[in-house]
Structures are given as C-alpha cells and as structure tokens.
Amino acid sequence: MKLSIIIDNFDAASSVRGSVDQVTQHNNQQAQRQAAMAVLAHAEAGEIAARLRNLAVPAHQDLRAPENGLVMLRGRVGGDGAPFNLGEATVSRAAVRLASGEVGFGYTLGRDGEKARLIALCDALAQSRDFGASVERDVIAPLREQLMIRRKQAAAETAATKVDFYTMVRGEG
C-alpha cells in the first residue's frame, strides 16, 4: 500500500517537474524573441534586408500586409504618478507565415511597412528549427553588435560635452 502511494507521488512530482521545465523553456524562448525584436526594431530596414539576402529564405506568405496606424503613448508624472495620455505615435505592423507553419509578427515606429515585414519574417525564421540558429548568427547578432557600437559612440559623444560644476565653501560662519 505504501509503495503504491510513493509511486503515485513520484509520478505526480515528475509530471509537475516536466511542466515546470516546459514553462521555463517557453519563458526563455519568449525572452529570446523579445531581445531579437528589440534589436530588429532599432536596426535600419536596409541593414535587415542585406543580412537576409545571405540566407536562403524559404517560401512565405503575408498574413497581414504591412499597414500603418497609431498607438497612444502614455506617461506618468515622476514615473509613479497617475497615468496620462501623452500623445500618439505612428506604427507599422505586419505578419508573415512560413511554408513550414511558423508565424512571425513585426512592429516598428514610423511608417516603414517594409521594415515591419522584414521584422516579421525574421521573427518567423527565428522560431523555425531549420533557420533559427542561422538567423541568430547571421542577422540578429551582427545587428546587435552594430547597435551596441552606435550606442557606445553616442555615449562617448555625450560624455565629451559633460561639464562638472563645483562650489567652494567660504570660511565664513
């Protein structure tokens, strides 16, 4: 009797452990997609297209043709105050499906529909077992490196204009 309870508990613990592993894997995949989308959103459309030309891109179709729209920008006073509507920003979006079934989505600020389509294509390719590693290696990693270089240059230019102010305390009471 006791042995069967132990076995049942072991099976239950194993299934819980397996579902936790699946959730962890899903969260890691989501984090990788978010990081890739951040890099692609900051890259130029021409840079993405040039990197994709080096890959044998499989057949794909547009699920949602590139379209432009508006999103509401919200802000908070001091970062923690009551939210307020700051204004609107133009956004382009697109969705692409590979012949193998992976679906990718692309969003970017501005009216660059082709960039949104390229981002969606990269998102779909990154989810593919056949193309995921090559997209990360040949498209996203070099764009990430270029983005970091540009950010370091901007930080260096900003640091060059820094002015340090100091005050001298007088000896009077």
PDB file of C-alpha atoms in Angstrom:
ATOM      1  CA  MET A   1       0.000   0.000   0.000  1.00  0.00           C
ATOM      2  CA  LYS A   2       2.713   2.454   0.952  1.00  0.00           C
ATOM      3  CA  LEU A   3       4.749   1.615  -2.157  1.00  0.00           C
ATOM      4  CA  SER A   4       1.836   2.480  -4.462  1.00  0.00           C
ATOM      5  CA  ILE A   5       1.390   5.857  -2.740  1.00  0.00           C
ATOM      6  CA  ILE A   6       5.083   6.592  -3.188  1.00  0.00           C
ATOM      7  CA  ILE A   7       4.916   5.642  -6.855  1.00  0.00           C
ATOM      8  CA  ASP A   8       1.808   7.800  -7.385  1.00  0.00           C
ATOM      9  CA  ASN A   9       3.502  10.743  -5.684  1.00  0.00           C
ATOM     10  CA  PHE A  10       6.646  10.189  -7.743  1.00  0.00           C
ATOM     11  CA  ASP A  11       4.598  10.198 -10.968  1.00  0.00           C
ATOM     12  CA  ALA A  12       2.825  13.384  -9.894  1.00  0.00           C
ATOM     13  CA  ALA A  13       6.121  15.046  -8.977  1.00  0.00           C
ATOM     14  CA  SER A  14       7.645  14.001 -12.309  1.00  0.00           C
ATOM     15  CA  SER A  15       4.744  15.470 -14.275  1.00  0.00           C
ATOM     16  CA  VAL A  16       4.941  18.727 -12.291  1.00  0.00           C
ATOM     17  CA  ARG A  17       8.697  18.897 -12.894  1.00  0.00           C
ATOM     18  CA  GLY A  18       8.105  18.310 -16.615  1.00  0.00           C
ATOM     19  CA  SER A  19       5.519  21.094 -16.819  1.00  0.00           C
ATOM     20  CA  VAL A  20       7.842  23.451 -14.923  1.00  0.00           C
ATOM     21  CA  ASP A  21      10.580  22.661 -17.447  1.00  0.00           C
ATOM     22  CA  GLN A  22       8.181  23.420 -20.305  1.00  0.00           C
ATOM     23  CA  VAL A  23       7.202  26.745 -18.736  1.00  0.00           C
ATOM     24  CA  THR A  24      10.862  27.643 -18.219  1.00  0.00           C
ATOM     25  CA  GLN A  25      11.662  26.738 -21.823  1.00  0.00           C
ATOM     26  CA  HIS A  26       8.703  28.812 -23.060  1.00  0.00           C
ATOM     27  CA  ASN A  27       9.830  31.794 -20.956  1.00  0.00           C
ATOM     28  CA  ASN A  28      13.371  31.501 -22.350  1.00  0.00           C
ATOM     29  CA  GLN A  29      12.022  31.415 -25.907  1.00  0.00           C
ATOM     30  CA  GLN A  30       9.862  34.472 -25.196  1.00  0.00           C
ATOM     31  CA  ALA A  31      12.850  36.352 -23.754  1.00  0.00           C
ATOM     32  CA  GLN A  32      14.944  35.480 -26.830  1.00  0.00           C
ATOM     33  CA  ARG A  33      12.165  36.667 -29.166  1.00  0.00           C
ATOM     34  CA  GLN A  34      11.802  39.924 -27.225  1.00  0.00           C
ATOM     35  CA  ALA A  35      15.542  40.575 -27.348  1.00  0.00           C
ATOM     36  CA  ALA A  36      15.621  39.843 -31.082  1.00  0.00           C
ATOM     37  CA  MET A  37      12.641  42.121 -31.738  1.00  0.00           C
ATOM     38  CA  ALA A  38      14.310  44.945 -29.794  1.00  0.00           C
ATOM     39  CA  VAL A  39      17.423  44.654 -31.957  1.00  0.00           C
ATOM     40  CA  LEU A  40      15.430  44.462 -35.197  1.00  0.00           C
ATOM     41  CA  ALA A  41      13.248  47.435 -34.216  1.00  0.00           C
ATOM     42  CA  HIS A  42      16.362  49.596 -33.752  1.00  0.00           C
ATOM     43  CA  ALA A  43      18.032  48.444 -36.991  1.00  0.00           C
ATOM     44  CA  GLU A  44      17.544  50.069 -40.384  1.00  0.00           C
ATOM     45  CA  ALA A  45      15.383  48.254 -42.947  1.00  0.00           C
ATOM     46  CA  GLY A  46      18.282  48.172 -45.419  1.00  0.00           C
ATOM     47  CA  GLU A  47      20.565  46.514 -42.865  1.00  0.00           C
ATOM     48  CA  ILE A  48      17.995  43.790 -42.154  1.00  0.00           C
ATOM     49  CA  ALA A  49      17.363  43.187 -45.864  1.00  0.00           C
ATOM     50  CA  ALA A  50      21.087  42.984 -46.606  1.00  0.00           C
ATOM     51  CA  ARG A  51      21.595  40.367 -43.885  1.00  0.00           C
ATOM     52  CA  LEU A  52      18.581  38.341 -45.047  1.00  0.00           C
ATOM     53  CA  ARG A  53      19.946  38.230 -48.611  1.00  0.00           C
ATOM     54  CA  ASN A  54      22.745  35.990 -47.315  1.00  0.00           C
ATOM     55  CA  LEU A  55      20.179  33.378 -46.192  1.00  0.00           C
ATOM     56  CA  ALA A  56      18.157  31.013 -48.353  1.00  0.00           C
ATOM     57  CA  VAL A  57      14.810  32.388 -47.189  1.00  0.00           C
ATOM     58  CA  PRO A  58      12.062  29.746 -47.523  1.00  0.00           C
ATOM     59  CA  ALA A  59       8.677  30.319 -49.137  1.00  0.00           C
ATOM     60  CA  HIS A  60       6.427  32.530 -47.040  1.00  0.00           C
ATOM     61  CA  GLN A  61       3.217  34.497 -47.307  1.00  0.00           C
ATOM     62  CA  ASP A  62       1.956  37.707 -45.798  1.00  0.00           C
ATOM     63  CA  LEU A  63      -0.779  37.040 -43.250  1.00  0.00           C
ATOM     64  CA  ARG A  64      -1.168  40.754 -42.681  1.00  0.00           C
ATOM     65  CA  ALA A  65       0.200  43.057 -45.327  1.00  0.00           C
ATOM     66  CA  PRO A  66       2.218  45.933 -43.879  1.00  0.00           C
ATOM     67  CA  GLU A  67      -0.105  48.623 -42.571  1.00  0.00           C
ATOM     68  CA  ASN A  68       0.297  51.886 -40.685  1.00  0.00           C
ATOM     69  CA  GLY A  69      -1.644  53.002 -37.646  1.00  0.00           C
ATOM     70  CA  LEU A  70      -1.447  54.956 -34.432  1.00  0.00           C
ATOM     71  CA  VAL A  71      -0.783  53.943 -30.852  1.00  0.00           C
ATOM     72  CA  MET A  72      -1.445  56.017 -27.757  1.00  0.00           C
ATOM     73  CA  LEU A  73       1.636  56.919 -25.745  1.00  0.00           C
ATOM     74  CA  ARG A  74       1.043  57.033 -22.030  1.00  0.00           C
ATOM     75  CA  GLY A  75       3.182  58.616 -19.368  1.00  0.00           C
ATOM     76  CA  ARG A  76       3.337  59.035 -15.611  1.00  0.00           C
ATOM     77  CA  VAL A  77       4.485  62.061 -13.659  1.00  0.00           C
ATOM     78  CA  GLY A  78       7.674  61.122 -11.860  1.00  0.00           C
ATOM     79  CA  GLY A  79       7.411  57.579 -13.157  1.00  0.00           C
ATOM     80  CA  ASP A  80       4.893  56.540 -10.488  1.00  0.00           C
ATOM     81  CA  GLY A  81       2.112  59.118 -10.656  1.00  0.00           C
ATOM     82  CA  ALA A  82      -1.270  58.778 -12.282  1.00  0.00           C
ATOM     83  CA  PRO A  83      -1.068  57.741 -15.964  1.00  0.00           C
ATOM     84  CA  PHE A  84      -1.959  60.299 -18.622  1.00  0.00           C
ATOM     85  CA  ASN A  85      -2.178  60.240 -22.416  1.00  0.00           C
ATOM     86  CA  LEU A  86       0.922  61.916 -23.776  1.00  0.00           C
ATOM     87  CA  GLY A  87       0.118  61.704 -27.478  1.00  0.00           C
ATOM     88  CA  GLU A  88       0.050  59.340 -30.428  1.00  0.00           C
ATOM     89  CA  ALA A  89       2.826  57.711 -32.438  1.00  0.00           C
ATOM     90  CA  THR A  90       2.731  56.207 -35.915  1.00  0.00           C
ATOM     91  CA  VAL A  91       3.404  52.454 -36.026  1.00  0.00           C
ATOM     92  CA  SER A  92       3.746  49.943 -38.851  1.00  0.00           C
ATOM     93  CA  ARG A  93       2.889  46.279 -38.412  1.00  0.00           C
ATOM     94  CA  ALA A  94       2.949  43.087 -40.457  1.00  0.00           C
ATOM     95  CA  ALA A  95       2.559  39.327 -40.048  1.00  0.00           C
ATOM     96  CA  VAL A  96       4.235  36.554 -42.075  1.00  0.00           C
ATOM     97  CA  ARG A  97       3.780  32.764 -42.168  1.00  0.00           C
ATOM     98  CA  LEU A  98       6.496  30.419 -43.396  1.00  0.00           C
ATOM     99  CA  ALA A  99       5.588  27.411 -45.550  1.00  0.00           C
ATOM    100  CA  SER A 100       6.509  25.224 -42.540  1.00  0.00           C
ATOM    101  CA  GLY A 101       3.855  26.986 -40.403  1.00  0.00           C
ATOM    102  CA  GLU A 102       5.812  29.390 -38.169  1.00  0.00           C
ATOM    103  CA  VAL A 103       4.151  32.792 -37.807  1.00  0.00           C
ATOM    104  CA  GLY A 104       6.121  35.972 -37.188  1.00  0.00           C
ATOM    105  CA  PHE A 105       4.962  39.440 -36.237  1.00  0.00           C
ATOM    106  CA  GLY A 106       6.718  42.739 -36.811  1.00  0.00           C
ATOM    107  CA  TYR A 107       6.071  46.182 -35.316  1.00  0.00           C
ATOM    108  CA  THR A 108       8.126  49.326 -35.730  1.00  0.00           C
ATOM    109  CA  LEU A 109       7.722  53.009 -35.007  1.00  0.00           C
ATOM    110  CA  GLY A 110       7.120  55.127 -38.085  1.00  0.00           C
ATOM    111  CA  ARG A 111       5.650  54.421 -41.495  1.00  0.00           C
ATOM    112  CA  ASP A 112       8.131  51.842 -42.773  1.00  0.00           C
ATOM    113  CA  GLY A 113       5.922  48.924 -43.815  1.00  0.00           C
ATOM    114  CA  GLU A 114       8.788  47.051 -45.466  1.00  0.00           C
ATOM    115  CA  LYS A 115      10.766  47.138 -42.227  1.00  0.00           C
ATOM    116  CA  ALA A 116       7.761  45.733 -40.337  1.00  0.00           C
ATOM    117  CA  ARG A 117       7.503  42.912 -42.922  1.00  0.00           C
ATOM    118  CA  LEU A 118      11.235  42.141 -42.622  1.00  0.00           C
ATOM    119  CA  ILE A 119      10.965  42.055 -38.819  1.00  0.00           C
ATOM    120  CA  ALA A 120       8.005  39.670 -39.085  1.00  0.00           C
ATOM    121  CA  LEU A 121       9.974  37.454 -41.475  1.00  0.00           C
ATOM    122  CA  CYS A 122      12.948  37.369 -39.090  1.00  0.00           C
ATOM    123  CA  ASP A 123      10.613  36.539 -36.188  1.00  0.00           C
ATOM    124  CA  ALA A 124       9.136  33.606 -38.102  1.00  0.00           C
ATOM    125  CA  LEU A 125      12.560  32.383 -39.224  1.00  0.00           C
ATOM    126  CA  ALA A 126      13.928  32.631 -35.669  1.00  0.00           C
ATOM    127  CA  GLN A 127      11.156  30.285 -34.488  1.00  0.00           C
ATOM    128  CA  SER A 128      11.966  27.739 -37.201  1.00  0.00           C
ATOM    129  CA  ARG A 129      14.088  24.725 -36.307  1.00  0.00           C
ATOM    130  CA  ASP A 130      15.824  24.885 -39.677  1.00  0.00           C
ATOM    131  CA  PHE A 131      16.603  28.616 -39.718  1.00  0.00           C
ATOM    132  CA  GLY A 132      16.584  29.737 -36.070  1.00  0.00           C
ATOM    133  CA  ALA A 133      20.311  29.353 -35.440  1.00  0.00           C
ATOM    134  CA  SER A 134      21.362  30.882 -38.757  1.00  0.00           C
ATOM    135  CA  VAL A 135      19.066  33.910 -38.293  1.00  0.00           C
ATOM    136  CA  GLU A 136      20.502  34.498 -34.829  1.00  0.00           C
ATOM    137  CA  ARG A 137      24.083  34.088 -36.077  1.00  0.00           C
ATOM    138  CA  ASP A 138      23.867  35.883 -39.448  1.00  0.00           C
ATOM    139  CA  VAL A 139      21.189  38.538 -38.892  1.00  0.00           C
ATOM    140  CA  ILE A 140      20.448  39.352 -35.268  1.00  0.00           C
ATOM    141  CA  ALA A 141      23.913  39.012 -33.693  1.00  0.00           C
ATOM    142  CA  PRO A 142      25.646  41.338 -36.212  1.00  0.00           C
ATOM    143  CA  LEU A 143      22.814  43.874 -35.905  1.00  0.00           C
ATOM    144  CA  ARG A 144      23.081  43.682 -32.101  1.00  0.00           C
ATOM    145  CA  GLU A 145      26.811  44.349 -32.364  1.00  0.00           C
ATOM    146  CA  GLN A 146      26.236  47.362 -34.644  1.00  0.00           C
ATOM    147  CA  LEU A 147      23.600  48.692 -32.249  1.00  0.00           C
ATOM    148  CA  MET A 148      25.995  48.413 -29.299  1.00  0.00           C
ATOM    149  CA  ILE A 149      28.730  50.202 -31.254  1.00  0.00           C
ATOM    150  CA  ARG A 150      26.346  53.049 -32.135  1.00  0.00           C
ATOM    151  CA  ARG A 151      25.229  53.335 -28.513  1.00  0.00           C
ATOM    152  CA  LYS A 152      28.829  53.447 -27.271  1.00  0.00           C
ATOM    153  CA  GLN A 153      29.664  56.158 -29.818  1.00  0.00           C
ATOM    154  CA  ALA A 154      26.653  58.214 -28.751  1.00  0.00           C
ATOM    155  CA  ALA A 155      27.617  57.792 -25.087  1.00  0.00           C
ATOM    156  CA  ALA A 156      31.194  58.876 -25.850  1.00  0.00           C
ATOM    157  CA  GLU A 157      29.962  61.947 -27.735  1.00  0.00           C
ATOM    158  CA  THR A 158      27.658  62.827 -24.862  1.00  0.00           C
ATOM    159  CA  ALA A 159      30.387  62.284 -22.262  1.00  0.00           C
ATOM    160  CA  ALA A 160      32.680  64.644 -24.186  1.00  0.00           C
ATOM    161  CA  THR A 161      30.257  67.506 -23.527  1.00  0.00           C
ATOM    162  CA  LYS A 162      29.944  66.839 -19.809  1.00  0.00           C
ATOM    163  CA  VAL A 163      30.665  69.772 -17.529  1.00  0.00           C
ATOM    164  CA  ASP A 164      31.464  69.284 -13.858  1.00  0.00           C
ATOM    165  CA  PHE A 165      30.438  72.110 -11.581  1.00  0.00           C
ATOM    166  CA  TYR A 166      31.769  72.523  -8.100  1.00  0.00           C
ATOM    167  CA  THR A 167      31.378  75.106  -5.420  1.00  0.00           C
ATOM    168  CA  MET A 168      33.877  76.349  -2.947  1.00  0.00           C
ATOM    169  CA  VAL A 169      32.724  76.850   0.594  1.00  0.00           C
ATOM    170  CA  ARG A 170      33.798  80.079   2.098  1.00  0.00           C
ATOM    171  CA  GLY A 171      35.331  80.113   5.550  1.00  0.00           C
ATOM    172  CA  GLU A 172      32.731  82.475   6.923  1.00  0.00           C
ATOM    173  CA  GLY A 173      30.269  81.289   9.601  1.00  0.00           C
TER     174      GLY A 173
END
